[in-house]
Amino acid sequence: MFEQMDKDFILHSYARNYVNFTHAKGAVVWDEKERDYIDLTSGIGVVRVGHANPRVSEAICDQAKKIVHISNLFLIEPQAKLAKSLVEKSGYDMRCFFANSGAEANEGAIKIARKYGEVDGEPKRYKVITLKHSFHGRTISTLKATGQEKMHHYFGPYPDGFVYADDIDHIEALLDDHTVCVMIELVQGEGGVEPQDKAKVQALAKLLKSKDVLLAVDEVQTGIYRTGELFASNVYGITPDIITVAKGLGNGVPIGVVMTTLKDIFSPGDHGSTFGGNYLVTRAAYEVLEILESYKNSGGLDEAMLYFEERLRGFAERYPKIVEKDVGVGLMRGLRIRSAELLTQLIKKAFEERLLVLKAGRNTLRFLPPLTITREEIDTGFARLEKAFGAVEV
Ligand SMILES: Cc1ncc(COP(=O)(O)O)c(C=O)c1O
């Protein structure tokens, strides 16, 4: 009944799977027939502290009973507290602007860079360099910032001023008098779970600093402890000029943030959002950060990362005819599968075993589990994955 309703009334922009989930807990979701699925996707990298986390649910309910929204024309106490928490936990001397999604956070980053490139109100420097396999969002300018050619099929004309580098090594050759910013993901997510080389990233950061070109790091997927620290930028030992965050910060409530060292870049009226950073989402996100900080400090996060990685590596070793290698950082992991056809089979078989996994790039089986996933959930998930591997035809 709901499947038909969905088909009749929702635009068909997703290749939707018609399972109807009704409730969830930790890394387990149940459908309307009470069948349990292990979720190794956390809703495409969102549900950081597990589904229906009691502390986050309590914060949301408590806030909903008090005040949900008033607009950014007034002080929003949990927004200020969240900004302070993000900045202090990151170790970067920055200020925040709150949006509602990753794409919107990246729009903010592009606006900050373009404003930085203006001299006397003239757009003297405006070019933003991104990478060919990048993904930065679905709005018109973040689609244009996304380097994957297949994303540019319709929707033109696009805004000018985006240039694509083949890889990090290629960026220097593209710098010119109009370049104001380089925007990269430190571990490409949608592009195929592709970590950048640490030494190269550090050299790039140094080069850009010397040329007064901004470095924006898109941490929409890598941020919020996904790679072991609050930001992948912390793991890589760099200080970007701009960081964008979304996905995991709200554990499911829609939130995006652009953070920058350019603390006075905006004046009132330069940028805005009706919903951005309202009471509800910032209260939830504040709680998420508190939970994750103590989880990290207790050693729980490192333990989960190690165990997950070790178990996943076992698949690469046991199934060399299917898996080329295991890839990733922290709990942003993947198995490079030998062909796109095998990957499609595997995802289908995994679903039949009630295991949720993701595809990335052309041939990567991607795992973005909740960071608080338990050993038992990992074991159950991987037992189901083992069955899926056993059922594919090589
Ligand atoms: C690195 C990166 N940037 C931006 C986005 C876009 O985020 P959103 O879908 O919240 O707009 C994504 C989404 O997958 C992403 O992975």
Tab-separated table of C-alpha atoms and ligand atoms in Angstrom:
chain	number	residue	atom	x	y	z
A	1	MET	CA	0.000	0.000	0.000
A	2	PHE	CA	2.727	2.494	0.981
A	3	GLU	CA	4.872	1.358	-1.919
A	4	GLN	CA	2.171	2.394	-4.380
A	5	MET	CA	1.597	5.633	-2.481
A	6	ASP	CA	5.300	6.401	-2.713
A	7	LYS	CA	5.351	5.630	-6.436
A	8	ASP	CA	2.305	7.783	-7.083
A	9	PHE	CA	3.294	10.841	-5.097
A	10	ILE	CA	7.099	10.997	-4.801
A	11	LEU	CA	9.323	12.079	-7.689
A	12	HIS	CA	11.366	9.098	-8.841
A	13	SER	CA	14.855	10.460	-8.188
A	14	TYR	CA	16.027	7.416	-6.186
A	15	ALA	CA	16.379	3.748	-7.158
A	16	ARG	CA	14.361	2.920	-4.060
A	17	ASN	CA	14.280	-0.395	-2.252
A	18	TYR	CA	10.735	-0.987	-1.011
A	19	VAL	CA	11.377	-2.308	2.470
A	20	ASN	CA	9.364	-0.468	5.119
A	21	PHE	CA	11.452	0.080	8.264
A	22	THR	CA	9.451	0.965	11.325
A	23	HIS	CA	11.929	1.108	14.212
A	24	ALA	CA	15.603	0.745	15.061
A	25	LYS	CA	18.113	0.485	17.900
A	26	GLY	CA	21.889	0.787	17.745
A	27	ALA	CA	22.981	-0.812	14.460
A	28	VAL	CA	19.772	-2.841	14.021
A	29	VAL	CA	16.644	-1.777	12.106
A	30	TRP	CA	13.365	-3.697	11.943
A	31	ASP	CA	10.852	-3.781	9.109
A	32	GLU	CA	7.071	-3.893	9.446
A	33	LYS	CA	7.198	-7.691	9.694
A	34	GLU	CA	9.647	-7.426	12.646
A	35	ARG	CA	12.537	-8.794	10.583
A	36	ASP	CA	15.862	-7.420	11.842
A	37	TYR	CA	18.523	-5.947	9.531
A	38	ILE	CA	22.090	-5.057	10.509
A	39	ASP	CA	22.801	-1.515	9.363
A	40	LEU	CA	26.397	-1.051	8.229
A	41	THR	CA	25.443	2.185	6.413
A	42	SER	CA	24.070	4.318	9.276
A	43	GLY	CA	21.826	5.964	6.696
A	44	ILE	CA	24.749	6.888	4.406
A	45	GLY	CA	27.069	7.927	7.190
A	46	VAL	CA	24.640	9.769	9.425
A	47	VAL	CA	23.590	7.848	12.531
A	48	ARG	CA	26.895	8.210	14.417
A	49	VAL	CA	25.815	7.133	17.902
A	50	GLY	CA	23.323	4.470	16.827
A	51	HIS	CA	19.643	4.524	15.966
A	52	ALA	CA	17.303	5.715	18.697
A	53	ASN	CA	20.195	6.674	20.944
A	54	PRO	CA	18.492	7.309	24.320
A	55	ARG	CA	20.517	10.443	25.156
A	56	VAL	CA	19.882	12.031	21.743
A	57	SER	CA	16.189	11.048	21.810
A	58	GLU	CA	15.879	12.563	25.282
A	59	ALA	CA	17.582	15.811	24.175
A	60	ILE	CA	15.280	16.072	21.114
A	61	CYS	CA	12.115	15.399	23.149
A	62	ASP	CA	13.106	17.785	25.912
A	63	GLN	CA	13.942	20.559	23.441
A	64	ALA	CA	10.773	19.955	21.403
A	65	LYS	CA	8.712	20.600	24.517
A	66	LYS	CA	10.464	23.951	25.136
A	67	ILE	CA	11.194	25.723	21.839
A	68	VAL	CA	12.065	24.357	18.391
A	69	HIS	CA	12.505	27.436	16.252
A	70	ILE	CA	12.697	31.204	16.419
A	71	SER	CA	15.022	32.264	13.509
A	72	ASN	CA	18.581	33.474	13.327
A	73	LEU	CA	17.499	37.033	14.065
A	74	PHE	CA	17.793	36.076	17.733
A	75	LEU	CA	20.354	34.410	19.949
A	76	ILE	CA	19.945	30.610	19.906
A	77	GLU	CA	21.568	29.241	23.057
A	78	PRO	CA	22.178	25.621	21.924
A	79	GLN	CA	23.587	26.941	18.623
A	80	ALA	CA	26.183	29.019	20.488
A	81	LYS	CA	26.999	26.043	22.743
A	82	LEU	CA	27.377	23.699	19.769
A	83	ALA	CA	29.636	26.143	17.901
A	84	LYS	CA	31.872	26.484	20.989
A	85	SER	CA	31.973	22.714	21.419
A	86	LEU	CA	32.845	22.087	17.754
A	87	VAL	CA	35.563	24.733	17.720
A	88	GLU	CA	37.122	23.698	21.030
A	89	LYS	CA	37.037	19.972	20.271
A	90	SER	CA	38.560	20.579	16.823
A	91	GLY	CA	41.475	22.601	18.193
A	92	TYR	CA	41.033	25.087	15.319
A	93	ASP	CA	40.540	28.826	15.855
A	94	MET	CA	37.337	29.166	13.834
A	95	ARG	CA	33.764	30.447	13.765
A	96	CYS	CA	30.718	28.556	12.467
A	97	PHE	CA	27.750	29.180	10.184
A	98	PHE	CA	24.865	26.716	10.483
A	99	ALA	CA	23.051	25.313	7.448
A	100	ASN	CA	20.863	22.256	6.883
A	101	SER	CA	22.883	19.801	4.793
A	102	GLY	CA	26.279	18.988	3.369
A	103	ALA	CA	25.579	20.680	0.054
A	104	GLU	CA	24.467	23.821	1.853
A	105	ALA	CA	27.573	23.793	4.029
A	106	ASN	CA	29.659	23.572	0.850
A	107	GLU	CA	27.683	26.431	-0.714
A	108	GLY	CA	28.708	28.429	2.350
A	109	ALA	CA	32.337	27.409	1.830
A	110	ILE	CA	32.246	28.556	-1.800
A	111	LYS	CA	30.676	31.868	-0.785
A	112	ILE	CA	33.331	32.418	1.894
A	113	ALA	CA	36.085	31.704	-0.634
A	114	ARG	CA	34.560	33.942	-3.290
A	115	LYS	CA	34.143	36.755	-0.786
A	116	TYR	CA	37.763	36.317	0.288
A	117	GLY	CA	38.770	36.652	-3.367
A	118	GLU	CA	36.982	39.964	-3.804
A	119	VAL	CA	38.948	43.166	-3.698
A	120	ASP	CA	36.970	46.383	-3.355
A	121	GLY	CA	33.792	44.495	-4.244
A	122	GLU	CA	35.313	43.121	-7.487
A	123	PRO	CA	35.677	39.325	-7.996
A	124	LYS	CA	39.434	39.391	-8.522
A	125	ARG	CA	39.950	35.763	-7.518
A	126	TYR	CA	37.072	33.323	-7.846
A	127	LYS	CA	38.367	29.956	-9.121
A	128	VAL	CA	37.827	26.901	-6.957
A	129	ILE	CA	39.841	23.779	-7.743
A	130	THR	CA	38.319	20.411	-6.836
A	131	LEU	CA	39.267	16.820	-7.674
A	132	LYS	CA	37.920	14.739	-10.565
A	133	HIS	CA	36.482	11.958	-8.388
A	134	SER	CA	35.071	14.294	-5.764
A	135	PHE	CA	31.517	14.652	-4.531
A	136	HIS	CA	30.349	17.898	-2.942
A	137	GLY	CA	26.554	17.907	-3.234
A	138	ARG	CA	23.493	18.229	-5.434
A	139	THR	CA	22.750	21.950	-5.606
A	140	ILE	CA	23.705	23.630	-8.871
A	141	SER	CA	27.028	25.030	-7.665
A	142	THR	CA	28.025	22.030	-5.526
A	143	LEU	CA	27.194	19.763	-8.489
A	144	LYS	CA	29.515	21.916	-10.545
A	145	ALA	CA	32.120	21.680	-7.777
A	146	THR	CA	31.735	17.889	-7.941
A	147	GLY	CA	34.400	16.705	-10.368
A	148	GLN	CA	32.640	13.561	-11.601
A	149	GLU	CA	31.705	14.207	-15.220
A	150	LYS	CA	28.678	11.892	-15.070
A	151	MET	CA	27.036	14.311	-12.593
A	152	HIS	CA	26.983	17.152	-15.143
A	153	HIS	CA	24.597	15.635	-17.675
A	154	TYR	CA	21.654	17.981	-17.267
A	155	PHE	CA	20.791	21.131	-15.369
A	156	GLY	CA	23.068	23.606	-17.165
A	157	PRO	CA	24.121	26.318	-17.508
A	158	TYR	CA	26.288	25.939	-14.437
A	159	PRO	CA	28.160	28.725	-12.617
A	160	ASP	CA	31.697	29.375	-13.884
A	161	GLY	CA	34.894	29.183	-11.938
A	162	PHE	CA	35.305	25.493	-11.090
A	163	VAL	CA	38.367	23.612	-12.281
A	164	TYR	CA	39.104	19.893	-11.781
A	165	ALA	CA	42.469	18.405	-10.920
A	166	ASP	CA	43.149	14.753	-11.823
A	167	ASP	CA	44.598	14.225	-8.343
A	168	ILE	CA	46.455	16.079	-5.590
A	169	ASP	CA	49.700	16.114	-7.603
A	170	HIS	CA	47.929	17.961	-10.428
A	171	ILE	CA	46.634	20.864	-8.294
A	172	GLU	CA	49.791	22.995	-8.358
A	173	ALA	CA	49.775	23.154	-12.163
A	174	LEU	CA	46.222	24.533	-12.135
A	175	LEU	CA	46.883	27.402	-9.713
A	176	ASP	CA	46.701	30.803	-11.402
A	177	ASP	CA	46.015	34.453	-10.549
A	178	HIS	CA	42.275	33.749	-10.368
A	179	THR	CA	42.481	30.795	-7.970
A	180	VAL	CA	41.063	31.514	-4.539
A	181	CYS	CA	40.430	28.070	-3.072
A	182	VAL	CA	41.113	24.341	-3.301
A	183	MET	CA	38.343	22.122	-1.946
A	184	ILE	CA	39.043	18.442	-1.239
A	185	GLU	CA	37.789	15.438	0.683
A	186	LEU	CA	40.634	13.806	2.642
A	187	VAL	CA	39.011	10.429	2.115
A	188	GLN	CA	36.824	10.513	-0.962
A	189	GLY	CA	33.536	8.901	-0.044
A	190	GLU	CA	31.160	8.713	-2.982
A	191	GLY	CA	34.208	8.564	-5.281
A	192	GLY	CA	35.098	5.109	-3.858
A	193	VAL	CA	36.537	5.301	-0.296
A	194	GLU	CA	39.838	6.742	-1.476
A	195	PRO	CA	42.118	8.154	1.235
A	196	GLN	CA	44.567	10.867	0.173
A	197	ASP	CA	48.244	10.503	0.998
A	198	LYS	CA	49.046	12.308	4.266
A	199	ALA	CA	52.432	13.723	3.208
A	200	LYS	CA	50.955	15.017	-0.058
A	201	VAL	CA	48.061	16.683	1.760
A	202	GLN	CA	50.458	18.349	4.198
A	203	ALA	CA	52.636	19.572	1.315
A	204	LEU	CA	49.554	20.901	-0.477
A	205	ALA	CA	48.394	22.766	2.651
A	206	LYS	CA	51.841	24.388	2.918
A	207	LEU	CA	51.910	25.313	-0.762
A	208	LEU	CA	48.451	26.888	-0.662
A	209	LYS	CA	49.300	28.868	2.463
A	210	SER	CA	52.394	30.273	0.728
A	211	LYS	CA	50.253	31.392	-2.218
A	212	ASP	CA	47.377	32.760	-0.126
A	213	VAL	CA	44.982	30.215	-1.678
A	214	LEU	CA	42.390	28.875	0.759
A	215	LEU	CA	42.181	25.186	1.624
A	216	ALA	CA	38.600	24.004	2.188
A	217	VAL	CA	38.190	20.462	3.460
A	218	ASP	CA	34.827	18.837	2.824
A	219	GLU	CA	34.365	16.793	6.002
A	220	VAL	CA	30.700	16.058	5.348
A	221	GLN	CA	31.476	12.336	5.272
A	222	THR	CA	34.827	12.172	7.092
A	223	GLY	CA	33.986	14.496	9.989
A	224	ILE	CA	32.530	13.755	13.439
A	225	TYR	CA	34.986	10.998	14.439
A	226	ARG	CA	34.350	8.880	11.315
A	227	THR	CA	38.106	8.547	10.752
A	228	GLY	CA	39.080	8.359	14.432
A	229	GLU	CA	39.351	12.046	15.393
A	230	LEU	CA	36.711	14.797	15.331
A	231	PHE	CA	37.901	15.711	11.834
A	232	ALA	CA	39.998	13.893	9.267
A	233	SER	CA	41.929	17.197	9.137
A	234	ASN	CA	43.068	16.388	12.704
A	235	VAL	CA	44.178	12.933	11.570
A	236	TYR	CA	46.069	14.456	8.630
A	237	GLY	CA	47.671	17.097	10.871
A	238	ILE	CA	46.588	20.130	8.837
A	239	THR	CA	44.782	23.375	9.630
A	240	PRO	CA	42.343	24.117	6.814
A	241	ASP	CA	40.926	27.605	6.264
A	242	ILE	CA	37.443	26.175	5.848
A	243	ILE	CA	35.837	22.919	7.038
A	244	THR	CA	32.365	21.739	6.109
A	245	VAL	CA	30.384	19.281	8.229
A	246	ALA	CA	26.943	17.660	8.049
A	247	LYS	CA	25.782	14.000	8.011
A	248	GLY	CA	26.883	12.579	11.379
A	249	LEU	CA	26.665	15.719	13.445
A	250	GLY	CA	22.938	15.498	14.155
A	251	ASN	CA	22.596	11.688	14.235
A	252	GLY	CA	19.687	12.108	11.792
A	253	VAL	CA	18.363	15.604	12.392
A	254	PRO	CA	19.281	17.710	9.334
A	255	ILE	CA	22.245	19.951	10.039
A	256	GLY	CA	25.206	21.373	8.133
A	257	VAL	CA	28.037	23.644	9.268
A	258	VAL	CA	30.711	25.650	7.572
A	259	MET	CA	33.584	26.532	9.903
A	260	THR	CA	36.347	28.965	9.005
A	261	THR	CA	39.431	30.669	10.348
A	262	LEU	CA	38.253	33.780	8.437
A	263	LYS	CA	36.263	34.854	11.437
A	264	ASP	CA	35.078	38.193	10.073
A	265	ILE	CA	34.425	37.204	6.459
A	266	PHE	CA	30.653	37.745	6.600
A	267	SER	CA	28.701	40.868	7.444
A	268	PRO	CA	24.989	40.759	8.254
A	269	GLY	CA	23.079	39.965	5.060
A	270	ASP	CA	25.924	38.138	3.266
A	271	HIS	CA	24.567	34.688	4.031
A	272	GLY	CA	21.631	33.179	5.843
A	273	SER	CA	19.246	30.290	6.403
A	274	THR	CA	15.753	30.191	7.880
A	275	PHE	CA	16.148	26.853	9.630
A	276	GLY	CA	19.950	26.655	9.934
A	277	GLY	CA	21.071	25.804	13.460
A	278	ASN	CA	17.682	25.994	15.138
A	279	TYR	CA	17.136	24.896	18.732
A	280	LEU	CA	16.124	21.350	17.914
A	281	VAL	CA	19.010	20.363	15.660
A	282	THR	CA	21.758	22.099	17.587
A	283	ARG	CA	20.593	20.645	20.906
A	284	ALA	CA	20.667	17.151	19.356
A	285	ALA	CA	24.070	17.732	17.750
A	286	TYR	CA	25.545	19.048	21.001
A	287	GLU	CA	24.522	15.800	22.676
A	288	VAL	CA	26.053	13.759	19.838
A	289	LEU	CA	29.413	15.481	20.328
A	290	GLU	CA	29.297	14.952	24.103
A	291	ILE	CA	28.590	11.237	23.647
A	292	LEU	CA	31.315	10.804	21.065
A	293	GLU	CA	33.944	12.677	23.047
A	294	SER	CA	33.549	10.375	26.043
A	295	TYR	CA	33.328	7.329	23.757
A	296	LYS	CA	36.620	8.358	22.163
A	297	ASN	CA	38.257	9.120	25.517
A	298	SER	CA	37.179	5.759	26.955
A	299	GLY	CA	38.970	3.939	24.129
A	300	GLY	CA	35.665	2.522	22.815
A	301	LEU	CA	35.959	4.166	19.405
A	302	ASP	CA	39.501	2.892	18.766
A	303	GLU	CA	38.449	-0.597	19.839
A	304	ALA	CA	35.459	-0.641	17.474
A	305	MET	CA	37.593	0.685	14.595
A	306	LEU	CA	40.286	-1.949	15.113
A	307	TYR	CA	37.836	-4.822	15.431
A	308	PHE	CA	35.839	-3.771	12.353
A	309	GLU	CA	38.973	-3.325	10.254
A	310	GLU	CA	40.428	-6.664	11.333
A	311	ARG	CA	37.206	-8.549	10.562
A	312	LEU	CA	36.845	-6.824	7.191
A	313	ARG	CA	40.422	-7.611	6.198
A	314	GLY	CA	39.524	-11.280	6.688
A	315	PHE	CA	37.141	-11.050	3.702
A	316	ALA	CA	39.916	-9.675	1.485
A	317	GLU	CA	42.108	-12.615	2.540
A	318	ARG	CA	39.440	-15.329	2.245
A	319	TYR	CA	37.879	-14.185	-1.036
A	320	PRO	CA	40.742	-13.095	-3.315
A	321	LYS	CA	38.672	-13.945	-6.412
A	322	ILE	CA	36.064	-11.371	-5.365
A	323	VAL	CA	38.030	-8.765	-3.397
A	324	GLU	CA	41.003	-6.858	-4.761
A	325	LYS	CA	41.884	-5.165	-1.435
A	326	ASP	CA	40.425	-3.556	1.655
A	327	VAL	CA	40.516	0.249	1.827
A	328	GLY	CA	39.607	3.111	4.147
A	329	VAL	CA	40.323	4.854	7.424
A	330	GLY	CA	38.664	4.442	10.835
A	331	LEU	CA	35.055	3.391	10.351
A	332	MET	CA	34.930	4.668	6.776
A	333	ARG	CA	35.841	1.436	5.067
A	334	GLY	CA	35.471	-0.455	1.845
A	335	LEU	CA	36.303	-3.600	-0.069
A	336	ARG	CA	37.441	-2.992	-3.627
A	337	ILE	CA	35.503	-5.628	-5.598
A	338	ARG	CA	36.950	-7.095	-8.787
A	339	SER	CA	34.038	-5.987	-10.977
A	340	ALA	CA	30.971	-3.761	-10.826
A	341	GLU	CA	28.807	-6.817	-11.664
A	342	LEU	CA	30.142	-8.769	-8.680
A	343	LEU	CA	29.506	-5.759	-6.464
A	344	THR	CA	25.871	-5.522	-7.603
A	345	GLN	CA	25.419	-9.242	-6.849
A	346	LEU	CA	27.020	-8.874	-3.416
A	347	ILE	CA	24.834	-5.950	-2.354
A	348	LYS	CA	21.724	-7.848	-3.489
A	349	LYS	CA	22.758	-11.026	-1.652
A	350	ALA	CA	23.656	-9.044	1.466
A	351	PHE	CA	20.204	-7.493	1.460
A	352	GLU	CA	18.641	-10.945	1.153
A	353	GLU	CA	20.630	-11.851	4.291
A	354	ARG	CA	19.203	-8.725	5.962
A	355	LEU	CA	22.437	-6.739	5.896
A	356	LEU	CA	22.560	-3.114	4.730
A	357	VAL	CA	25.728	-2.099	2.889
A	358	LEU	CA	26.565	0.596	0.322
A	359	LYS	CA	28.160	1.011	-3.056
A	360	ALA	CA	30.782	3.713	-3.701
A	361	GLY	CA	32.416	4.644	-6.991
A	362	ARG	CA	32.342	1.900	-9.617
A	363	ASN	CA	33.369	-1.143	-7.626
A	364	THR	CA	33.677	-0.465	-3.909
A	365	LEU	CA	31.546	-2.171	-1.282
A	366	ARG	CA	31.291	0.569	1.321
A	367	PHE	CA	30.773	0.361	5.081
A	368	LEU	CA	29.813	3.358	7.228
A	369	PRO	CA	28.520	1.731	10.427
A	370	PRO	CA	27.389	3.670	13.502
A	371	LEU	CA	30.566	4.446	15.456
A	372	THR	CA	29.042	2.902	18.575
A	373	ILE	CA	28.394	-0.434	16.844
A	374	THR	CA	28.928	-3.334	19.288
A	375	ARG	CA	31.086	-6.419	18.732
A	376	GLU	CA	27.947	-8.526	18.701
A	377	GLU	CA	26.395	-6.365	15.959
A	378	ILE	CA	29.637	-6.523	13.962
A	379	ASP	CA	29.770	-10.321	14.357
A	380	THR	CA	26.140	-10.763	13.291
A	381	GLY	CA	26.627	-8.402	10.339
A	382	PHE	CA	29.762	-10.145	9.153
A	383	ALA	CA	28.195	-13.597	9.536
A	384	ARG	CA	25.514	-12.379	7.128
A	385	LEU	CA	28.154	-10.892	4.834
A	386	GLU	CA	29.942	-14.258	4.801
A	387	LYS	CA	26.728	-15.887	3.538
A	388	ALA	CA	26.376	-13.184	0.870
A	389	PHE	CA	29.966	-13.802	-0.278
A	390	GLY	CA	29.272	-17.532	-0.373
A	391	ALA	CA	26.217	-16.977	-2.566
A	392	VAL	CA	27.741	-14.803	-5.332
A	393	GLU	CA	28.695	-16.437	-8.579
A	394	VAL	CA	32.320	-15.733	-9.446
B	1	LIG	C1	31.811	14.598	0.876
B	1	LIG	C2	30.387	15.003	0.710
B	1	LIG	N1	30.086	16.293	0.533
B	1	LIG	C3	28.807	16.715	0.403
B	1	LIG	C4	27.767	15.835	0.435
B	1	LIG	C5	26.356	16.318	0.280
B	1	LIG	O1	25.707	16.250	1.500
B	1	LIG	P1	24.107	16.374	1.563
B	1	LIG	O2	23.541	15.175	0.899
B	1	LIG	O3	23.807	16.448	3.033
B	1	LIG	O4	23.753	17.641	0.860
B	1	LIG	C6	28.022	14.459	0.610
B	1	LIG	C7	26.926	13.477	0.614
B	1	LIG	O5	27.099	12.306	0.417
B	1	LIG	C8	29.367	14.046	0.759
B	1	LIG	O6	29.682	12.752	0.933
